[in-house]
Amino acid sequence: MVIVGVRESEVESALKRGAGPGLPAGARCPSCSGELGRWGSYRRWARRGEETRRLRIARAICHACGRTHALLPSFLYARRMDLAELILGALEMAARGRGHRPAAARAGVPEATARGW
């Protein structure tokens, strides 16, 4: 997996168009530092509060070692549907001793989801 930085001002437009970032120029393989090339995409869900959208995540392949990598936008976490800003806010509350229940209420997610974060 390669995490591709997305400016905060570009998150909304990426969600509206339903596509994460493409392959950045000069991107290198995290495994062997080989050159990456485009390799299709897949769809996944992204949720911000009550709004849930399908998002196309680009993939890349290393021309040297043959490994493939998802180009995950920096506003998402692997295997998590909620946006990173929401998860981080809940984690900050938990770090201050508030617990998962108030964090879940603030984020508008089930308690089990916040506990899993």
mmCIF file of N, CA and C in Angstrom:
data_model
loop_
_atom_site.group_PDB
_atom_site.id
_atom_site.type_symbol
_atom_site.label_atom_id
_atom_site.label_comp_id
_atom_site.label_asym_id
_atom_site.label_seq_id
_atom_site.Cartn_x
_atom_site.Cartn_y
_atom_site.Cartn_z
ATOM 1 N N MET A 1 0.840 -1.168 0.000
ATOM 2 C CA MET A 1 0.000 0.000 0.000
ATOM 3 C C MET A 1 0.890 1.237 0.000
ATOM 4 N N VAL A 2 0.501 2.207 -0.795
ATOM 5 C CA VAL A 2 1.182 3.494 -0.863
ATOM 6 C C VAL A 2 0.167 4.551 -0.456
ATOM 7 N N ILE A 3 0.503 5.362 0.534
ATOM 8 C CA ILE A 3 -0.389 6.437 0.957
ATOM 9 C C ILE A 3 -0.038 7.683 0.155
ATOM 10 N N VAL A 4 -1.042 8.237 -0.529
ATOM 11 C CA VAL A 4 -0.856 9.410 -1.372
ATOM 12 C C VAL A 4 -1.448 10.611 -0.658
ATOM 13 N N GLY A 5 -0.632 11.623 -0.421
ATOM 14 C CA GLY A 5 -1.077 12.825 0.279
ATOM 15 C C GLY A 5 -2.140 13.580 -0.510
ATOM 16 N N VAL A 6 -3.191 13.974 0.185
ATOM 17 C CA VAL A 6 -4.268 14.765 -0.410
ATOM 18 C C VAL A 6 -4.458 15.982 0.480
ATOM 19 N N ARG A 7 -4.423 17.173 -0.125
ATOM 20 C CA ARG A 7 -4.649 18.395 0.653
ATOM 21 C C ARG A 7 -6.063 18.401 1.227
ATOM 22 N N GLU A 8 -6.187 19.004 2.389
ATOM 23 C CA GLU A 8 -7.498 19.065 3.042
ATOM 24 C C GLU A 8 -8.531 19.746 2.148
ATOM 25 N N SER A 9 -8.096 20.735 1.382
ATOM 26 C CA SER A 9 -9.012 21.453 0.497
ATOM 27 C C SER A 9 -9.476 20.595 -0.679
ATOM 28 N N GLU A 10 -8.812 19.478 -0.950
ATOM 29 C CA GLU A 10 -9.157 18.621 -2.084
ATOM 30 C C GLU A 10 -9.985 17.395 -1.696
ATOM 31 N N VAL A 11 -10.175 17.177 -0.390
ATOM 32 C CA VAL A 11 -10.898 15.994 0.070
ATOM 33 C C VAL A 11 -12.333 15.998 -0.439
ATOM 34 N N GLU A 12 -13.017 17.113 -0.297
ATOM 35 C CA GLU A 12 -14.425 17.194 -0.709
ATOM 36 C C GLU A 12 -14.588 16.921 -2.197
ATOM 37 N N SER A 13 -13.722 17.492 -3.024
ATOM 38 C CA SER A 13 -13.848 17.268 -4.465
ATOM 39 C C SER A 13 -13.563 15.809 -4.826
ATOM 40 N N ALA A 14 -12.627 15.165 -4.126
ATOM 41 C CA ALA A 14 -12.340 13.751 -4.377
ATOM 42 C C ALA A 14 -13.555 12.901 -4.026
ATOM 43 N N LEU A 15 -14.211 13.207 -2.914
ATOM 44 C CA LEU A 15 -15.405 12.458 -2.521
ATOM 45 C C LEU A 15 -16.541 12.665 -3.516
ATOM 46 N N LYS A 16 -16.709 13.898 -3.992
ATOM 47 C CA LYS A 16 -17.797 14.186 -4.934
ATOM 48 C C LYS A 16 -17.586 13.486 -6.272
ATOM 49 N N ARG A 17 -16.352 13.457 -6.754
ATOM 50 C CA ARG A 17 -16.110 12.810 -8.047
ATOM 51 C C ARG A 17 -15.962 11.297 -7.907
ATOM 52 N N GLY A 18 -15.855 10.809 -6.673
ATOM 53 C CA GLY A 18 -15.814 9.377 -6.426
ATOM 54 C C GLY A 18 -14.510 8.710 -6.798
ATOM 55 N N ALA A 19 -13.409 9.453 -6.701
ATOM 56 C CA ALA A 19 -12.115 8.883 -7.076
ATOM 57 C C ALA A 19 -11.013 9.435 -6.186
ATOM 58 N N GLY A 20 -10.153 8.539 -5.730
ATOM 59 C CA GLY A 20 -8.978 8.942 -4.981
ATOM 60 C C GLY A 20 -7.904 9.443 -5.931
ATOM 61 N N PRO A 21 -6.744 9.780 -5.418
ATOM 62 C CA PRO A 21 -5.671 10.299 -6.265
ATOM 63 C C PRO A 21 -5.110 9.221 -7.188
ATOM 64 N N GLY A 22 -4.542 9.676 -8.287
ATOM 65 C CA GLY A 22 -3.883 8.762 -9.209
ATOM 66 C C GLY A 22 -2.436 8.553 -8.797
ATOM 67 N N LEU A 23 -1.687 7.939 -9.666
ATOM 68 C CA LEU A 23 -0.280 7.642 -9.410
ATOM 69 C C LEU A 23 0.536 8.918 -9.519
ATOM 70 N N PRO A 24 1.203 9.338 -8.434
ATOM 71 C CA PRO A 24 2.024 10.543 -8.501
ATOM 72 C C PRO A 24 3.240 10.329 -9.408
ATOM 73 N N ALA A 25 3.702 11.386 -10.042
ATOM 74 C CA ALA A 25 4.888 11.305 -10.891
ATOM 75 C C ALA A 25 6.088 10.890 -10.051
ATOM 76 N N GLY A 26 6.864 9.973 -10.555
ATOM 77 C CA GLY A 26 8.078 9.531 -9.867
ATOM 78 C C GLY A 26 7.846 8.628 -8.682
ATOM 79 N N ALA A 27 6.640 8.072 -8.550
ATOM 80 C CA ALA A 27 6.343 7.201 -7.408
ATOM 81 C C ALA A 27 7.203 5.938 -7.476
ATOM 82 N N ARG A 28 7.686 5.519 -6.307
ATOM 83 C CA ARG A 28 8.555 4.349 -6.212
ATOM 84 C C ARG A 28 7.921 3.284 -5.330
ATOM 85 N N CYS A 29 8.304 2.059 -5.560
ATOM 86 C CA CYS A 29 7.800 0.922 -4.804
ATOM 87 C C CYS A 29 8.323 0.974 -3.363
ATOM 88 N N PRO A 30 7.447 0.831 -2.366
ATOM 89 C CA PRO A 30 7.920 0.827 -0.981
ATOM 90 C C PRO A 30 8.698 -0.440 -0.630
ATOM 91 N N SER A 31 8.582 -1.477 -1.446
ATOM 92 C CA SER A 31 9.282 -2.730 -1.172
ATOM 93 C C SER A 31 10.706 -2.745 -1.724
ATOM 94 N N CYS A 32 10.868 -2.275 -2.970
ATOM 95 C CA CYS A 32 12.188 -2.396 -3.609
ATOM 96 C C CYS A 32 12.689 -1.106 -4.242
ATOM 97 N N SER A 33 11.900 -0.035 -4.180
ATOM 98 C CA SER A 33 12.240 1.271 -4.772
ATOM 99 C C SER A 33 12.205 1.263 -6.292
ATOM 100 N N GLY A 34 11.575 0.240 -6.878
ATOM 101 C CA GLY A 34 11.417 0.201 -8.327
ATOM 102 C C GLY A 34 10.366 1.194 -8.794
ATOM 103 N N GLU A 35 10.302 1.405 -10.097
ATOM 104 C CA GLU A 35 9.353 2.339 -10.684
ATOM 105 C C GLU A 35 7.943 1.741 -10.664
ATOM 106 N N LEU A 36 6.962 2.554 -10.270
ATOM 107 C CA LEU A 36 5.567 2.115 -10.246
ATOM 108 C C LEU A 36 4.851 2.551 -11.518
ATOM 109 N N GLY A 37 3.957 1.698 -11.989
ATOM 110 C CA GLY A 37 3.105 2.011 -13.123
ATOM 111 C C GLY A 37 1.657 1.754 -12.755
ATOM 112 N N ARG A 38 0.736 2.285 -13.552
ATOM 113 C CA ARG A 38 -0.697 2.109 -13.271
ATOM 114 C C ARG A 38 -1.093 0.641 -13.386
ATOM 115 N N TRP A 39 -2.068 0.245 -12.547
ATOM 116 C CA TRP A 39 -2.505 -1.153 -12.520
ATOM 117 C C TRP A 39 -3.962 -1.243 -12.108
ATOM 118 N N GLY A 40 -4.843 -0.582 -12.800
ATOM 119 C CA GLY A 40 -6.272 -0.690 -12.524
ATOM 120 C C GLY A 40 -6.717 0.033 -11.269
ATOM 121 N N SER A 41 -7.851 -0.413 -10.747
ATOM 122 C CA SER A 41 -8.425 0.225 -9.556
ATOM 123 C C SER A 41 -9.438 -0.723 -8.922
ATOM 124 N N TYR A 42 -9.923 -0.321 -7.762
ATOM 125 C CA TYR A 42 -11.010 -1.036 -7.100
ATOM 126 C C TYR A 42 -11.884 -0.013 -6.403
ATOM 127 N N ARG A 43 -13.073 -0.421 -6.023
ATOM 128 C CA ARG A 43 -13.999 0.494 -5.343
ATOM 129 C C ARG A 43 -14.112 0.128 -3.871
ATOM 130 N N ARG A 44 -14.263 1.151 -3.056
ATOM 131 C CA ARG A 44 -14.499 0.949 -1.630
ATOM 132 C C ARG A 44 -15.398 2.064 -1.129
ATOM 133 N N TRP A 45 -15.915 1.879 0.081
ATOM 134 C CA TRP A 45 -16.812 2.861 0.688
ATOM 135 C C TRP A 45 -16.022 3.836 1.540
ATOM 136 N N ALA A 46 -16.484 5.081 1.551
ATOM 137 C CA ALA A 46 -15.936 6.116 2.426
ATOM 138 C C ALA A 46 -17.118 6.816 3.086
ATOM 139 N N ARG A 47 -17.038 6.989 4.414
ATOM 140 C CA ARG A 47 -18.161 7.568 5.159
ATOM 141 C C ARG A 47 -17.690 8.791 5.933
ATOM 142 N N ARG A 48 -18.488 9.855 5.823
ATOM 143 C CA ARG A 48 -18.296 11.063 6.624
ATOM 144 C C ARG A 48 -19.637 11.372 7.276
ATOM 145 N N GLY A 49 -19.729 11.032 8.559
ATOM 146 C CA GLY A 49 -20.992 11.226 9.274
ATOM 147 C C GLY A 49 -22.101 10.397 8.663
ATOM 148 N N GLU A 50 -23.177 11.042 8.229
ATOM 149 C CA GLU A 50 -24.330 10.354 7.640
ATOM 150 C C GLU A 50 -24.119 10.045 6.158
ATOM 151 N N GLU A 51 -23.143 10.663 5.542
ATOM 152 C CA GLU A 51 -22.930 10.523 4.105
ATOM 153 C C GLU A 51 -21.940 9.390 3.795
ATOM 154 N N THR A 52 -22.343 8.464 2.934
ATOM 155 C CA THR A 52 -21.491 7.358 2.518
ATOM 156 C C THR A 52 -21.385 7.383 1.001
ATOM 157 N N ARG A 53 -20.161 7.288 0.496
ATOM 158 C CA ARG A 53 -19.924 7.329 -0.947
ATOM 159 C C ARG A 53 -19.008 6.203 -1.385
ATOM 160 N N ARG A 54 -19.155 5.796 -2.638
ATOM 161 C CA ARG A 54 -18.231 4.842 -3.249
ATOM 162 C C ARG A 54 -17.060 5.644 -3.790
ATOM 163 N N LEU A 55 -15.884 5.108 -3.613
ATOM 164 C CA LEU A 55 -14.670 5.808 -4.021
ATOM 165 C C LEU A 55 -13.789 4.836 -4.800
ATOM 166 N N ARG A 56 -13.309 5.265 -5.965
ATOM 167 C CA ARG A 56 -12.410 4.436 -6.762
ATOM 168 C C ARG A 56 -10.984 4.658 -6.273
ATOM 169 N N ILE A 57 -10.326 3.578 -5.884
ATOM 170 C CA ILE A 57 -8.952 3.620 -5.401
ATOM 171 C C ILE A 57 -8.050 3.061 -6.501
ATOM 172 N N ALA A 58 -7.109 3.858 -6.960
ATOM 173 C CA ALA A 58 -6.189 3.423 -8.006
ATOM 174 C C ALA A 58 -5.191 2.412 -7.435
ATOM 175 N N ARG A 59 -4.660 1.576 -8.315
ATOM 176 C CA ARG A 59 -3.635 0.602 -7.945
ATOM 177 C C ARG A 59 -2.412 0.844 -8.821
ATOM 178 N N ALA A 60 -1.268 0.393 -8.329
ATOM 179 C CA ALA A 60 -0.015 0.514 -9.075
ATOM 180 C C ALA A 60 0.727 -0.814 -9.004
ATOM 181 N N ILE A 61 1.580 -1.061 -9.991
ATOM 182 C CA ILE A 61 2.414 -2.255 -10.005
ATOM 183 C C ILE A 61 3.877 -1.827 -10.144
ATOM 184 N N CYS A 62 4.736 -2.528 -9.436
ATOM 185 C CA CYS A 62 6.167 -2.255 -9.513
ATOM 186 C C CYS A 62 6.724 -2.997 -10.726
ATOM 187 N N HIS A 63 7.414 -2.283 -11.602
ATOM 188 C CA HIS A 63 7.990 -2.899 -12.795
ATOM 189 C C HIS A 63 9.194 -3.774 -12.452
ATOM 190 N N ALA A 64 9.791 -3.569 -11.270
ATOM 191 C CA ALA A 64 10.968 -4.351 -10.881
ATOM 192 C C ALA A 64 10.591 -5.649 -10.170
ATOM 193 N N CYS A 65 9.774 -5.570 -9.110
ATOM 194 C CA CYS A 65 9.476 -6.768 -8.305
ATOM 195 C C CYS A 65 8.107 -7.372 -8.584
ATOM 196 N N GLY A 66 7.249 -6.653 -9.313
ATOM 197 C CA GLY A 66 5.941 -7.184 -9.670
ATOM 198 C C GLY A 66 4.871 -7.056 -8.609
ATOM 199 N N ARG A 67 5.184 -6.484 -7.457
ATOM 200 C CA ARG A 67 4.169 -6.308 -6.415
ATOM 201 C C ARG A 67 3.195 -5.210 -6.807
ATOM 202 N N THR A 68 1.954 -5.389 -6.365
ATOM 203 C CA THR A 68 0.952 -4.361 -6.611
ATOM 204 C C THR A 68 0.658 -3.629 -5.304
ATOM 205 N N HIS A 69 0.258 -2.375 -5.439
ATOM 206 C CA HIS A 69 0.010 -1.522 -4.274
ATOM 207 C C HIS A 69 -1.247 -0.685 -4.515
ATOM 208 N N ALA A 70 -2.073 -0.562 -3.490
ATOM 209 C CA ALA A 70 -3.210 0.350 -3.534
ATOM 210 C C ALA A 70 -2.688 1.752 -3.267
ATOM 211 N N LEU A 71 -3.212 2.742 -3.986
ATOM 212 C CA LEU A 71 -2.833 4.141 -3.784
ATOM 213 C C LEU A 71 -3.874 4.779 -2.874
ATOM 214 N N LEU A 72 -3.737 4.544 -1.579
ATOM 215 C CA LEU A 72 -4.720 4.967 -0.588
ATOM 216 C C LEU A 72 -4.577 6.461 -0.317
ATOM 217 N N PRO A 73 -5.670 7.230 -0.471
ATOM 218 C CA PRO A 73 -5.587 8.658 -0.163
ATOM 219 C C PRO A 73 -5.364 8.872 1.338
ATOM 220 N N SER A 74 -4.652 9.924 1.667
ATOM 221 C CA SER A 74 -4.282 10.175 3.061
ATOM 222 C C SER A 74 -5.476 10.475 3.964
ATOM 223 N N PHE A 75 -6.654 10.727 3.404
ATOM 224 C CA PHE A 75 -7.824 10.981 4.259
ATOM 225 C C PHE A 75 -8.566 9.708 4.628
ATOM 226 N N LEU A 76 -8.038 8.534 4.226
ATOM 227 C CA LEU A 76 -8.625 7.245 4.595
ATOM 228 C C LEU A 76 -7.592 6.372 5.277
ATOM 229 N N TYR A 77 -8.082 5.437 6.081
ATOM 230 C CA TYR A 77 -7.234 4.407 6.676
ATOM 231 C C TYR A 77 -7.556 3.076 6.003
ATOM 232 N N ALA A 78 -6.581 2.198 5.947
ATOM 233 C CA ALA A 78 -6.797 0.867 5.397
ATOM 234 C C ALA A 78 -7.827 0.130 6.257
ATOM 235 N N ARG A 79 -8.733 -0.539 5.614
ATOM 236 C CA ARG A 79 -9.755 -1.358 6.261
ATOM 237 C C ARG A 79 -10.669 -0.568 7.207
ATOM 238 N N ARG A 80 -10.790 0.718 7.011
ATOM 239 C CA ARG A 80 -11.711 1.545 7.793
ATOM 240 C C ARG A 80 -12.561 2.364 6.826
ATOM 241 N N MET A 81 -13.859 2.421 7.070
ATOM 242 C CA MET A 81 -14.770 3.129 6.182
ATOM 243 C C MET A 81 -14.810 4.632 6.479
ATOM 244 N N ASP A 82 -14.657 5.002 7.747
ATOM 245 C CA ASP A 82 -14.775 6.401 8.145
ATOM 246 C C ASP A 82 -13.521 7.181 7.775
ATOM 247 N N LEU A 83 -13.714 8.472 7.505
ATOM 248 C CA LEU A 83 -12.581 9.324 7.148
ATOM 249 C C LEU A 83 -11.630 9.478 8.331
ATOM 250 N N ALA A 84 -10.371 9.691 8.020
ATOM 251 C CA ALA A 84 -9.330 9.790 9.041
ATOM 252 C C ALA A 84 -9.616 10.914 10.041
ATOM 253 N N GLU A 85 -10.161 12.039 9.585
ATOM 254 C CA GLU A 85 -10.433 13.157 10.496
ATOM 255 C C GLU A 85 -11.410 12.757 11.596
ATOM 256 N N LEU A 86 -12.394 11.948 11.260
ATOM 257 C CA LEU A 86 -13.376 11.484 12.236
ATOM 258 C C LEU A 86 -12.737 10.531 13.245
ATOM 259 N N ILE A 87 -11.942 9.599 12.747
ATOM 260 C CA ILE A 87 -11.275 8.633 13.617
ATOM 261 C C ILE A 87 -10.289 9.336 14.539
ATOM 262 N N LEU A 88 -9.525 10.270 14.009
ATOM 263 C CA LEU A 88 -8.555 10.993 14.841
ATOM 264 C C LEU A 88 -9.235 11.802 15.939
ATOM 265 N N GLY A 89 -10.367 12.417 15.618
ATOM 266 C CA GLY A 89 -11.107 13.165 16.633
ATOM 267 C C GLY A 89 -11.552 12.270 17.781
ATOM 268 N N ALA A 90 -12.028 11.078 17.446
ATOM 269 C CA ALA A 90 -12.456 10.126 18.478
ATOM 270 C C ALA A 90 -11.261 9.630 19.289
ATOM 271 N N LEU A 91 -10.138 9.387 18.637
ATOM 272 C CA LEU A 91 -8.943 8.931 19.356
ATOM 273 C C LEU A 91 -8.412 9.999 20.300
ATOM 274 N N GLU A 92 -8.509 11.258 19.880
ATOM 275 C CA GLU A 92 -8.088 12.358 20.763
ATOM 276 C C GLU A 92 -8.961 12.411 22.009
ATOM 277 N N MET A 93 -10.262 12.213 21.847
ATOM 278 C CA MET A 93 -11.157 12.196 23.001
ATOM 279 C C MET A 93 -10.792 11.044 23.939
ATOM 280 N N ALA A 94 -10.521 9.876 23.377
ATOM 281 C CA ALA A 94 -10.161 8.714 24.196
ATOM 282 C C ALA A 94 -8.836 8.957 24.912
ATOM 283 N N ALA A 95 -7.903 9.609 24.254
ATOM 284 C CA ALA A 95 -6.609 9.898 24.883
ATOM 285 C C ALA A 95 -6.759 10.857 26.059
ATOM 286 N N ARG A 96 -7.790 11.685 26.009
ATOM 287 C CA ARG A 96 -8.059 12.610 27.118
ATOM 288 C C ARG A 96 -8.881 11.954 28.222
ATOM 289 N N GLY A 97 -9.137 10.647 28.072
ATOM 290 C CA GLY A 97 -9.854 9.922 29.112
ATOM 291 C C GLY A 97 -11.350 9.930 28.981
ATOM 292 N N ARG A 98 -11.886 10.357 27.845
ATOM 293 C CA ARG A 98 -13.336 10.441 27.676
ATOM 294 C C ARG A 98 -13.973 9.086 27.380
ATOM 295 N N GLY A 99 -13.240 8.127 26.853
ATOM 296 C CA GLY A 99 -13.796 6.810 26.562
ATOM 297 C C GLY A 99 -14.443 6.718 25.194
ATOM 298 N N HIS A 100 -14.816 5.508 24.825
ATOM 299 C CA HIS A 100 -15.345 5.295 23.480
ATOM 300 C C HIS A 100 -16.807 5.706 23.330
ATOM 301 N N ARG A 101 -17.586 5.687 24.396
ATOM 302 C CA ARG A 101 -19.005 6.034 24.264
ATOM 303 C C ARG A 101 -19.208 7.503 23.897
ATOM 304 N N PRO A 102 -18.580 8.467 24.598
ATOM 305 C CA PRO A 102 -18.731 9.860 24.177
ATOM 306 C C PRO A 102 -18.129 10.118 22.790
ATOM 307 N N ALA A 103 -17.038 9.414 22.477
ATOM 308 C CA ALA A 103 -16.423 9.575 21.156
ATOM 309 C C ALA A 103 -17.370 9.083 20.067
ATOM 310 N N ALA A 104 -18.058 7.969 20.312
ATOM 311 C CA ALA A 104 -19.019 7.433 19.348
ATOM 312 C C ALA A 104 -20.189 8.390 19.162
ATOM 313 N N ALA A 105 -20.672 8.952 20.266
ATOM 314 C CA ALA A 105 -21.789 9.894 20.182
ATOM 315 C C ALA A 105 -21.397 11.132 19.383
ATOM 316 N N ARG A 106 -20.214 11.635 19.625
ATOM 317 C CA ARG A 106 -19.743 12.829 18.908
ATOM 318 C C ARG A 106 -19.542 12.534 17.424
ATOM 319 N N ALA A 107 -19.010 11.351 17.113
ATOM 320 C CA ALA A 107 -18.736 10.982 15.717
ATOM 321 C C ALA A 107 -19.981 10.503 14.989
ATOM 322 N N GLY A 108 -21.024 10.142 15.735
ATOM 323 C CA GLY A 108 -22.244 9.649 15.109
ATOM 324 C C GLY A 108 -22.115 8.236 14.565
ATOM 325 N N VAL A 109 -21.324 7.417 15.267
ATOM 326 C CA VAL A 109 -21.126 6.023 14.861
ATOM 327 C C VAL A 109 -21.511 5.113 16.020
ATOM 328 N N PRO A 110 -21.744 3.836 15.758
ATOM 329 C CA PRO A 110 -22.041 2.905 16.848
ATOM 330 C C PRO A 110 -20.873 2.806 17.832
ATOM 331 N N GLU A 111 -21.182 2.492 19.071
ATOM 332 C CA GLU A 111 -20.141 2.375 20.101
ATOM 333 C C GLU A 111 -19.097 1.330 19.724
ATOM 334 N N ALA A 112 -19.523 0.226 19.134
ATOM 335 C CA ALA A 112 -18.588 -0.835 18.745
ATOM 336 C C ALA A 112 -17.586 -0.339 17.708
ATOM 337 N N THR A 113 -18.035 0.556 16.822
ATOM 338 C CA THR A 113 -17.126 1.106 15.818
ATOM 339 C C THR A 113 -16.059 1.967 16.480
ATOM 340 N N ALA A 114 -16.475 2.862 17.363
ATOM 341 C CA ALA A 114 -15.518 3.731 18.051
ATOM 342 C C ALA A 114 -14.573 2.911 18.936
ATOM 343 N N ARG A 115 -15.064 1.869 19.553
ATOM 344 C CA ARG A 115 -14.231 1.012 20.385
ATOM 345 C C ARG A 115 -13.166 0.330 19.520
ATOM 346 N N GLY A 116 -13.516 -0.042 18.302
ATOM 347 C CA GLY A 116 -12.576 -0.683 17.385
ATOM 348 C C GLY A 116 -11.482 0.241 16.888
ATOM 349 N N TRP A 117 -11.717 1.534 16.914
ATOM 350 C CA TRP A 117 -10.699 2.489 16.484
ATOM 351 C C TRP A 117 -9.568 2.513 17.473
#
